[in-house]
PDB file of C-alpha atoms in Angstrom:
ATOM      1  CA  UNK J   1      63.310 191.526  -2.103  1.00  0.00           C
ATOM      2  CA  UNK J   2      64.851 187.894  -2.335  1.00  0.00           C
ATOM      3  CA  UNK J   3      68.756 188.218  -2.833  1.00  0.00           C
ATOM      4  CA  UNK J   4      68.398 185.982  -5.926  1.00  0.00           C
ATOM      5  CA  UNK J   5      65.584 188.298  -7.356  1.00  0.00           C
ATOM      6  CA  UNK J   6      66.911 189.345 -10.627  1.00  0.00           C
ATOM      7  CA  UNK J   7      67.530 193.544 -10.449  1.00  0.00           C
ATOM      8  CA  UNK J   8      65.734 194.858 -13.582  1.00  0.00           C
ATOM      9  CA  UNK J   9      68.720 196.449 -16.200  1.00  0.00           C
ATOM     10  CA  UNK J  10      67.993 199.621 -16.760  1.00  0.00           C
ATOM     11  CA  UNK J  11      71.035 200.828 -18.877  1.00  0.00           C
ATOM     12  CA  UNK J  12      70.314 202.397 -21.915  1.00  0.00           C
ATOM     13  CA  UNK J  13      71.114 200.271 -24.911  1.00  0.00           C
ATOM     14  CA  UNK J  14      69.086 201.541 -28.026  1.00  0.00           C
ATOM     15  CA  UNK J  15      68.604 205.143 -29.615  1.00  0.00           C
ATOM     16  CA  UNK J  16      65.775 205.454 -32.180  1.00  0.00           C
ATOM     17  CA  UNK J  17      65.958 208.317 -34.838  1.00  0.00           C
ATOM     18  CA  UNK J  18      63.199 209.808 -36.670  1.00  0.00           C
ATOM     19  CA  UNK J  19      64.078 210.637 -40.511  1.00  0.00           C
ATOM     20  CA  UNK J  20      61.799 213.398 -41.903  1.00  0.00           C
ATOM     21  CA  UNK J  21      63.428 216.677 -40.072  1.00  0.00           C
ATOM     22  CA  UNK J  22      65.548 215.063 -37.781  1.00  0.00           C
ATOM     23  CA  UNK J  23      68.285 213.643 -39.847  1.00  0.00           C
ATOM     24  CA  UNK J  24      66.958 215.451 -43.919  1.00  0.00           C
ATOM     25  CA  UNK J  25      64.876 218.498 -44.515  1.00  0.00           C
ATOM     26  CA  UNK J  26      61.521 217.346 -45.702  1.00  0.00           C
ATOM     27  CA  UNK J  27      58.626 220.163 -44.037  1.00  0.00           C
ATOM     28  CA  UNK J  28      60.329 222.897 -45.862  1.00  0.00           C
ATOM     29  CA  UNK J  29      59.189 221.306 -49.047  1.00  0.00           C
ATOM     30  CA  UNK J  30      55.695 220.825 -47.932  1.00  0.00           C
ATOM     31  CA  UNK J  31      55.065 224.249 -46.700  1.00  0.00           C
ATOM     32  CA  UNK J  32      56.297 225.410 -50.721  1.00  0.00           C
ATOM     33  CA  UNK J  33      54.003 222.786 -52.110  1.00  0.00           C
ATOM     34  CA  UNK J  34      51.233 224.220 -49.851  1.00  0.00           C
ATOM     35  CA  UNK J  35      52.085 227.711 -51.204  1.00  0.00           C
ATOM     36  CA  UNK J  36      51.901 226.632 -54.430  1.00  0.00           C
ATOM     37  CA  UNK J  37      48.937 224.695 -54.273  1.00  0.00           C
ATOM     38  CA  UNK J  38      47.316 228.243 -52.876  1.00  0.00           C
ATOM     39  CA  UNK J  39      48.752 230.082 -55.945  1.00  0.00           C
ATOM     40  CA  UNK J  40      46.768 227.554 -57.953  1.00  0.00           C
ATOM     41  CA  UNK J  41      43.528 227.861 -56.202  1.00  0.00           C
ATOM     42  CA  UNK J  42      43.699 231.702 -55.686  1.00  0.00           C
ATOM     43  CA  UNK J  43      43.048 232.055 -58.947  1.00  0.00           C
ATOM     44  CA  UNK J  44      39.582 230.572 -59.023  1.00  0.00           C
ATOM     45  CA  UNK J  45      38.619 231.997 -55.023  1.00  0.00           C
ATOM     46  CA  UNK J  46      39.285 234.908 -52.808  1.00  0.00           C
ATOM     47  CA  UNK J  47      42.028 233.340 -50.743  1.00  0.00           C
ATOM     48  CA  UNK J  48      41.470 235.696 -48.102  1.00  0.00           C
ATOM     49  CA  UNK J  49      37.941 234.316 -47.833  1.00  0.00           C
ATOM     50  CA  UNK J  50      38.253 230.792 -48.582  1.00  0.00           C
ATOM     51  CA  UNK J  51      40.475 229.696 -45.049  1.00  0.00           C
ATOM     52  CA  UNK J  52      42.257 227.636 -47.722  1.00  0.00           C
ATOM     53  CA  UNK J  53      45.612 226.845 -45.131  1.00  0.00           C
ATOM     54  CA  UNK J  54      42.801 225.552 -42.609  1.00  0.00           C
ATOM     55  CA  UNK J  55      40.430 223.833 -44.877  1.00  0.00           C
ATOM     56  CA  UNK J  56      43.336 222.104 -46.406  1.00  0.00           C
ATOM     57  CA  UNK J  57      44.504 221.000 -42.994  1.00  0.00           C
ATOM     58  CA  UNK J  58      41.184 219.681 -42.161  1.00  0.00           C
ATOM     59  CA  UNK J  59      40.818 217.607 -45.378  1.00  0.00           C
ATOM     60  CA  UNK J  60      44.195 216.345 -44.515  1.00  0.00           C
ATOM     61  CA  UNK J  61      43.571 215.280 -40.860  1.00  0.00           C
ATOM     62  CA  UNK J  62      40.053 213.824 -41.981  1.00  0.00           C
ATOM     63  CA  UNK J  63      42.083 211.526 -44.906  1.00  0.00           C
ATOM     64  CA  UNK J  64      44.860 210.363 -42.429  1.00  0.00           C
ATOM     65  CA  UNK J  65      43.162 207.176 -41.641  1.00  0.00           C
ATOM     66  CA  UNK J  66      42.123 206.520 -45.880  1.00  0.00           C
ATOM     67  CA  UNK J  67      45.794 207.753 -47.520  1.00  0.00           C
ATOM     68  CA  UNK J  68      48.439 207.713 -44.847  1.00  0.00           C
ATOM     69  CA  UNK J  69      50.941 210.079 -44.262  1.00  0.00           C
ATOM     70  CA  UNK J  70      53.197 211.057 -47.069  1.00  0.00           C
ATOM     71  CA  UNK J  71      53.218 213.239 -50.669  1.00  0.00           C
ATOM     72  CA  UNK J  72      50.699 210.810 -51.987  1.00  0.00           C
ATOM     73  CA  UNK J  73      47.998 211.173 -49.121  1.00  0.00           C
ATOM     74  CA  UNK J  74      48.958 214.953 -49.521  1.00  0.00           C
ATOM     75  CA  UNK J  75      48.351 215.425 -53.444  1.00  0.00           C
ATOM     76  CA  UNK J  76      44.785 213.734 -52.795  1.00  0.00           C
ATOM     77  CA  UNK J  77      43.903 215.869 -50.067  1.00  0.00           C
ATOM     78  CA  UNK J  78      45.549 219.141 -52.253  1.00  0.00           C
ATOM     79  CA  UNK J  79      42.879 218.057 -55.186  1.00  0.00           C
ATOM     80  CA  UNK J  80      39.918 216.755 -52.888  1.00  0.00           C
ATOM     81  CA  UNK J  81      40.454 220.525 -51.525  1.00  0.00           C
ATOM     82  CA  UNK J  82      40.560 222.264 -54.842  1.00  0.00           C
ATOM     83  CA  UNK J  83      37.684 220.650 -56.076  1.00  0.00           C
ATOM     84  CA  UNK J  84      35.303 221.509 -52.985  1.00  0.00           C
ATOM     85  CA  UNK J  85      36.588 224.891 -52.369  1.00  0.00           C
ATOM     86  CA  UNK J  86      36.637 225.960 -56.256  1.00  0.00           C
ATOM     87  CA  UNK J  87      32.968 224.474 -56.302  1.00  0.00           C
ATOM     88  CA  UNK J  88      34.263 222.180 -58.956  1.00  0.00           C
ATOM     89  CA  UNK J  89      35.000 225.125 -61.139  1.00  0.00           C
ATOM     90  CA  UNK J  90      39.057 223.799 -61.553  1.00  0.00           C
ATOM     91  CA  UNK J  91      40.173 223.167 -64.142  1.00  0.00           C
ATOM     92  CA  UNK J  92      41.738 219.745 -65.386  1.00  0.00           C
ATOM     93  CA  UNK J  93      44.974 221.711 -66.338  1.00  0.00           C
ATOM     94  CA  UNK J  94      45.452 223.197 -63.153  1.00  0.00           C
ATOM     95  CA  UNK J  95      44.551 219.671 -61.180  1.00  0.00           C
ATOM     96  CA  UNK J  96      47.271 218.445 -63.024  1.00  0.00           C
ATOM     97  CA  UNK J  97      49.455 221.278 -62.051  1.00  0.00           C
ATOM     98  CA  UNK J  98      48.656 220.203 -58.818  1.00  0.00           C
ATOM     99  CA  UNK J  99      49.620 216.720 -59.229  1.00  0.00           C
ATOM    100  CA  UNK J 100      53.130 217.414 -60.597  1.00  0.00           C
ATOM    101  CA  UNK J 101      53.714 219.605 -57.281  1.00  0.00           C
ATOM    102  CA  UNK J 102      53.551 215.752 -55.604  1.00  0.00           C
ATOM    103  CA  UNK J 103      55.991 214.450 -58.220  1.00  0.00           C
ATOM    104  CA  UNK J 104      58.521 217.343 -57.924  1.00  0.00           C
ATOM    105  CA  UNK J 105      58.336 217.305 -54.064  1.00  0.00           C
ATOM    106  CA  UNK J 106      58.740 212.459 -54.807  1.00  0.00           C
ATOM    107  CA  UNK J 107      61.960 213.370 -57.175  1.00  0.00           C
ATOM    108  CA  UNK J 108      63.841 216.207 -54.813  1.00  0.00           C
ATOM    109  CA  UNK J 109      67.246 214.607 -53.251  1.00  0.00           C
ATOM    110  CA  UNK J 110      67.549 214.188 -49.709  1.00  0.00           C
ATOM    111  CA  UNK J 111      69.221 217.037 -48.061  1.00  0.00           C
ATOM    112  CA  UNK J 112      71.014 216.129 -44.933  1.00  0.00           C
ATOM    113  CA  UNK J 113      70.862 218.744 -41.922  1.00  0.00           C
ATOM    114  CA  UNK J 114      74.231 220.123 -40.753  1.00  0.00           C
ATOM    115  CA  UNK J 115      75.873 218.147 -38.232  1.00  0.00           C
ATOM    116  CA  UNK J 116      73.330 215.004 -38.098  1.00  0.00           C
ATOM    117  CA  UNK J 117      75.949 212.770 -40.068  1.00  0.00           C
ATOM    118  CA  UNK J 118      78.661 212.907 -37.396  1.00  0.00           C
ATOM    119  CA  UNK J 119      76.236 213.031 -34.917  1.00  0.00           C
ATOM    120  CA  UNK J 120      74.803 209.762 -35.650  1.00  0.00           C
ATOM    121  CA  UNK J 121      78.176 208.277 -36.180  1.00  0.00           C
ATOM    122  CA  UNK J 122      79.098 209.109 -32.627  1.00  0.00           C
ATOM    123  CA  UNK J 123      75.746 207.446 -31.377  1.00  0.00           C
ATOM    124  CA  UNK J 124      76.089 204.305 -33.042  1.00  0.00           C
ATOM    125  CA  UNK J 125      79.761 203.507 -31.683  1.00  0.00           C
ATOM    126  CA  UNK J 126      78.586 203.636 -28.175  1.00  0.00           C
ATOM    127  CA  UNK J 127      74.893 202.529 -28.391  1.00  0.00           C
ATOM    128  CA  UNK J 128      72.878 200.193 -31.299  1.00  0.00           C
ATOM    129  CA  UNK J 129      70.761 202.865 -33.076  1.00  0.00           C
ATOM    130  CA  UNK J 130      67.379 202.559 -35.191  1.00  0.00           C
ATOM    131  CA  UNK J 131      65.869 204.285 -37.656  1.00  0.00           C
ATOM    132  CA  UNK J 132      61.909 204.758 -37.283  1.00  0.00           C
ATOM    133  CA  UNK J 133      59.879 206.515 -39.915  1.00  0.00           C
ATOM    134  CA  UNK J 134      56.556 206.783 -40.890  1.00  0.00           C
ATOM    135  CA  UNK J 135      55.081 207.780 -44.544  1.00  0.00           C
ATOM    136  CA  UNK J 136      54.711 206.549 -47.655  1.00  0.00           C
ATOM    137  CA  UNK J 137      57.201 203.116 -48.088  1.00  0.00           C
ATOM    138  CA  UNK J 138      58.457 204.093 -51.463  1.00  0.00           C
ATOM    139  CA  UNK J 139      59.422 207.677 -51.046  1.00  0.00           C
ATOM    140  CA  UNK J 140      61.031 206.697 -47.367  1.00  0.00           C
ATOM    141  CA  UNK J 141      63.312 203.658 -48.840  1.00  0.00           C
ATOM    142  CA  UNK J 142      64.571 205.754 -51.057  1.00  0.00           C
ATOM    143  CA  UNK J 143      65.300 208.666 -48.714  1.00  0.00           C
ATOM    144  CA  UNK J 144      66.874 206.028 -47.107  1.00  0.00           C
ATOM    145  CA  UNK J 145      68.959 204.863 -49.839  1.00  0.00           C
ATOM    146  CA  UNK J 146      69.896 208.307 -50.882  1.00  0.00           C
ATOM    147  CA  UNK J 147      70.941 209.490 -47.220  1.00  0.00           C
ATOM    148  CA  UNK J 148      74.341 207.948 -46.759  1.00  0.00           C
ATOM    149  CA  UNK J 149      73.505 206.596 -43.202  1.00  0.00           C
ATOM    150  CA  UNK J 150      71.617 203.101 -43.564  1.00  0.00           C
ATOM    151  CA  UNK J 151      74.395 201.195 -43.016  1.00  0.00           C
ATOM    152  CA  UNK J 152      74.881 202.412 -39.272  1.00  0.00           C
ATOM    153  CA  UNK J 153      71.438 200.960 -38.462  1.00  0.00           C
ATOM    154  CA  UNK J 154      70.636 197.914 -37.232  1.00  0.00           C
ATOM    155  CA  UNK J 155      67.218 198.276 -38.086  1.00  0.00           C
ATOM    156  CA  UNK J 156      65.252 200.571 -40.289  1.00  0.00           C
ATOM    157  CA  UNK J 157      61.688 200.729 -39.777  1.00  0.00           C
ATOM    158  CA  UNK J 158      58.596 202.047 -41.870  1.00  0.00           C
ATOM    159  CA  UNK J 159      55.146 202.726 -40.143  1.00  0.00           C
ATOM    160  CA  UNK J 160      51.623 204.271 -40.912  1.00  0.00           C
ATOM    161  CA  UNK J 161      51.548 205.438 -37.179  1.00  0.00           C
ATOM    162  CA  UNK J 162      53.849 206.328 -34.594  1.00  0.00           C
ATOM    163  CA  UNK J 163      51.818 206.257 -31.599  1.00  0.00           C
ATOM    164  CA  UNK J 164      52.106 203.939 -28.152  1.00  0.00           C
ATOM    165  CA  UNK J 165      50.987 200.546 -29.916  1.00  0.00           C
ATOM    166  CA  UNK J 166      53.483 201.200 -32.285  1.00  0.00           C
ATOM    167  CA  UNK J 167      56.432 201.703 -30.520  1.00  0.00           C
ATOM    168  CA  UNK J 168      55.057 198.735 -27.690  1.00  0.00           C
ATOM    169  CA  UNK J 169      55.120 196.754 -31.347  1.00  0.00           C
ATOM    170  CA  UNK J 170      58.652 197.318 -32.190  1.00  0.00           C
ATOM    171  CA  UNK J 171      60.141 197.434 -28.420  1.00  0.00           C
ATOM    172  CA  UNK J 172      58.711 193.672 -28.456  1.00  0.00           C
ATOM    173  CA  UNK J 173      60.405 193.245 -31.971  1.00  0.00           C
ATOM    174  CA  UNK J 174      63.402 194.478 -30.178  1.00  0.00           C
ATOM    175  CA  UNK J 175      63.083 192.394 -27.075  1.00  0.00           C
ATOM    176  CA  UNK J 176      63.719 195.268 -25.300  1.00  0.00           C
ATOM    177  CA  UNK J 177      62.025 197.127 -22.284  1.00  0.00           C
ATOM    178  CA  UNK J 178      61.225 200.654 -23.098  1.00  0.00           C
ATOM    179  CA  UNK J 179      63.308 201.999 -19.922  1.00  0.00           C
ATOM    180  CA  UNK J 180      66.293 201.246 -22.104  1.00  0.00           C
ATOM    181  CA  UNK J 181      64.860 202.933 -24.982  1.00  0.00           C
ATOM    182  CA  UNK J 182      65.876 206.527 -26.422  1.00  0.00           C
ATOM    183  CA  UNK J 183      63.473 208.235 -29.019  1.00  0.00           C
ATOM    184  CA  UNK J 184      65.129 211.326 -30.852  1.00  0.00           C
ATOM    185  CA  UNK J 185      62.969 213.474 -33.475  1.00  0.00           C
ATOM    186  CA  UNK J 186      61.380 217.087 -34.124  1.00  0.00           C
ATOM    187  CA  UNK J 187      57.730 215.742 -33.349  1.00  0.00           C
ATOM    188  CA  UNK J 188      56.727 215.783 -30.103  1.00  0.00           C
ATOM    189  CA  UNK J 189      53.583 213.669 -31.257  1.00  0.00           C
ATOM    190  CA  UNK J 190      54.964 211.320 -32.953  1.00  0.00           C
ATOM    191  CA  UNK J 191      58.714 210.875 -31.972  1.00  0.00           C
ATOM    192  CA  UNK J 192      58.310 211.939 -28.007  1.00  0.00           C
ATOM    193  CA  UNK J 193      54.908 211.643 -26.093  1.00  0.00           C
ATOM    194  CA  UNK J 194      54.329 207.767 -26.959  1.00  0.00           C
ATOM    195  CA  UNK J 195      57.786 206.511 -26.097  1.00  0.00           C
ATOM    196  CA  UNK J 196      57.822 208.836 -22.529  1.00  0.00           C
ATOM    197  CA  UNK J 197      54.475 207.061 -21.851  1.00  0.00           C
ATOM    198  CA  UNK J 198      55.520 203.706 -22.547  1.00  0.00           C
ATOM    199  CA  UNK J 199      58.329 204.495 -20.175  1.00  0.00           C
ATOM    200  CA  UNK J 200      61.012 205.231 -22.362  1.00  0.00           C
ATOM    201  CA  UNK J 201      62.996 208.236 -22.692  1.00  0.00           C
ATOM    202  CA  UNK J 202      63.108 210.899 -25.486  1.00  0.00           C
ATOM    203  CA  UNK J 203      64.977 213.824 -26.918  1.00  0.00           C
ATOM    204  CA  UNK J 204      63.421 216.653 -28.654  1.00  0.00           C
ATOM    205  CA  UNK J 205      65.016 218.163 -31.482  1.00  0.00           C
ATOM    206  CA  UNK J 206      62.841 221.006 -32.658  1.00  0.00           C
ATOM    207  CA  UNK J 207      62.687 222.082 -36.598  1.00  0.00           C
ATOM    208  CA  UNK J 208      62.163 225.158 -37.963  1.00  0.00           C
ATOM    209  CA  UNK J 209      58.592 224.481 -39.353  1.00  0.00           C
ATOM    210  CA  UNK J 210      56.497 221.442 -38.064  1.00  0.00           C
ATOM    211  CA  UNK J 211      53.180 220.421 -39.597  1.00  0.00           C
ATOM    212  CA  UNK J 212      50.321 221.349 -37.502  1.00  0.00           C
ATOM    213  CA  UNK J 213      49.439 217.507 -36.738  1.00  0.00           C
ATOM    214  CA  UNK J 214      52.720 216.835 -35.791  1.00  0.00           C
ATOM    215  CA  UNK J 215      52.305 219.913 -32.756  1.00  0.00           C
ATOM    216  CA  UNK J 216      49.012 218.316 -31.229  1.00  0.00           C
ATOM    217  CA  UNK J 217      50.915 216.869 -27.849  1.00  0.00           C
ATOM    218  CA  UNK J 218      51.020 218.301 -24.783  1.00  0.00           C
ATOM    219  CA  UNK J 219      54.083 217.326 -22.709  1.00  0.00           C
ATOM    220  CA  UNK J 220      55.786 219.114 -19.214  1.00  0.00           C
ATOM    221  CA  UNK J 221      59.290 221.264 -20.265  1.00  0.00           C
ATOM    222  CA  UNK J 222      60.492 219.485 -17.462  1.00  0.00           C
ATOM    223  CA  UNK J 223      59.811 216.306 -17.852  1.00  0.00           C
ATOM    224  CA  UNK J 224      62.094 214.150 -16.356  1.00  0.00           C
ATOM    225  CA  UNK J 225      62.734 211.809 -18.957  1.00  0.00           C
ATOM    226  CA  UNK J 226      63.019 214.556 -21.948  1.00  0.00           C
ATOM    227  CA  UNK J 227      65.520 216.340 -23.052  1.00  0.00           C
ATOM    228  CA  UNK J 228      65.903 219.319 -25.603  1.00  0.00           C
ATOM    229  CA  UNK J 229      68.613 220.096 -28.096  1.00  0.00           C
ATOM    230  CA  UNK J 230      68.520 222.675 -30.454  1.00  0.00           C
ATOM    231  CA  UNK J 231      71.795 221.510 -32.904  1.00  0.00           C
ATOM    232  CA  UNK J 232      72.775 218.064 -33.925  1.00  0.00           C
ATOM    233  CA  UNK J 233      76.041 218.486 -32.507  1.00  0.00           C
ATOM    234  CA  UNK J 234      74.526 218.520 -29.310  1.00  0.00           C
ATOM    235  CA  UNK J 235      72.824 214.856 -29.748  1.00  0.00           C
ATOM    236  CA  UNK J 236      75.779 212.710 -28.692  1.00  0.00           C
ATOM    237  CA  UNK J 237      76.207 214.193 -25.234  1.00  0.00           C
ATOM    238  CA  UNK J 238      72.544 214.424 -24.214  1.00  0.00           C
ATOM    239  CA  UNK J 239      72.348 210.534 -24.888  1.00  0.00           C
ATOM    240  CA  UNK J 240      75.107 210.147 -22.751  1.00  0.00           C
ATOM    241  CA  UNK J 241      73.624 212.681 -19.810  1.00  0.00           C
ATOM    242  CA  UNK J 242      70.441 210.546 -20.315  1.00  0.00           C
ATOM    243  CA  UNK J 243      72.483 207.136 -20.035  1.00  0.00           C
ATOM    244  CA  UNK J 244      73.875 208.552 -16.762  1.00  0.00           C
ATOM    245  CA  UNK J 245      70.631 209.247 -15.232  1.00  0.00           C
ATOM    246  CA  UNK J 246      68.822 205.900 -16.543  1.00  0.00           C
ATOM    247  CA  UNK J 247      72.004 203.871 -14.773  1.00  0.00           C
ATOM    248  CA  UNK J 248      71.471 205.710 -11.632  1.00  0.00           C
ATOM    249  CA  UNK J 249      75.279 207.330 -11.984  1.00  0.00           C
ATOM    250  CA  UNK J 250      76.044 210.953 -10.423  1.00  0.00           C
TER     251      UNK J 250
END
């Protein structure tokens, strides 16, 4: 190497955070919607016979690409579901029941999870942090709004997808080479996978419940630019470890 080649800088500078079950509770509220939903239709079907958890799923996955993530893409699916598995037997009452289980889950305040507050206050005085979620843009500004943390981002992103093109997208927005990138979220699809194969570097904070779609990624325990935490406490210390390694210290 020429002495006056330029050494690549590969010092962490920028931690991304996801928003739906990383920093507020949001799944929880699905999987009661879902059980709702079932209540609704199990009085028209054998639920035992129906597969009405996996047919909903599929309908779901199949209207991705139409409705987007989020309530709204959700409620369709929940009534595109109904109708076919009722046999269009449903009634217009009980559609609507189903549509105010989409408003109820559009009004519920954001419930923080314990410890991400300070936790992300520690981050952002030692690294710029950015918040990058993906759903429906109304319901996620005002989670936004409502969570009490906006103003420690410098950026606040909302996306249809997180996958690789994404997060190339936004690194570029950034100006910033994904070595010096840090992804943290519950979803190992959407939060972790893209930004390790991109070259960036992720942690793993696993939630309680996790959508099925959000599960479909298969990634090594150990790989070497991952890192699991299992409390938000923990967050601050495994950027640092991870800042360590990326610098090359001991």
């Amino acid at each position: 190497m020429n002495s006056r080649t330029p050494v690549a800088d590969s010092r962490i500078r920028m931690i991304g955070f996801d928003a739906d079950d990383t920093l507020w509770r949001s799944q929880d509220y699905f999987d009661q919607a879902q059980l709702d939903f079932e209540r609704i239709v199990g009085g028209y079907v054998d639920l035992r016979d129906a597969r009405l958890h996996e047919r909903l799923y599929e309908i779901e996955k199949r209207n991705i690409g139409i409705f987007g993530y989020g309530v709204k893409g959700m409620v369709l699916s929940m009534i595109e579901a109904a109708v076919e598995i009722t046999g269009e037997r449903i009634s217009a009452a009980d559609l609507h029941r189903i549509v105010e289980l989409g408003k109820d889950l559009l009004r519920h305040p954001v419930e923080m999870l314990p410890g991400i507050p300070e936790a992300v206050a520690q981050i952002a005085a030692e690294f710029e942090v950015v918040l990058i979620t993906k759903g429906d843009l109304f319901h996620q500004e005002a989670k936004v709004r409502q969570c009490g943390l906006a103003d420690l981002f410098q950026r606040i992103e909302i996306v249809s997808e997180k996958d690789t093109q994404t997060y190339a997208r936004l690194l570029r927005v950034f100006d910033l080479p994904a070595q010096r990138f840090v992804m943290i979220g519950n979803s190992l699809r959407s939060d972790i996978a893209p930004v390790l194969a991109l070259g960036g570097w992720g942690i793993h904070i696993p939630y309680h419940t996790t959508w099925a779609h959000e599960n479909e990624a298969e990634i090594a325990a150990d790989a070497p630019r991952l890192r699991r935490v299992d409390q938000a406490a923990d967050l601050p210390q495994a950027v640092r470890e991870l800042a360590k390694v990326a610098a090359g210290v001991k």
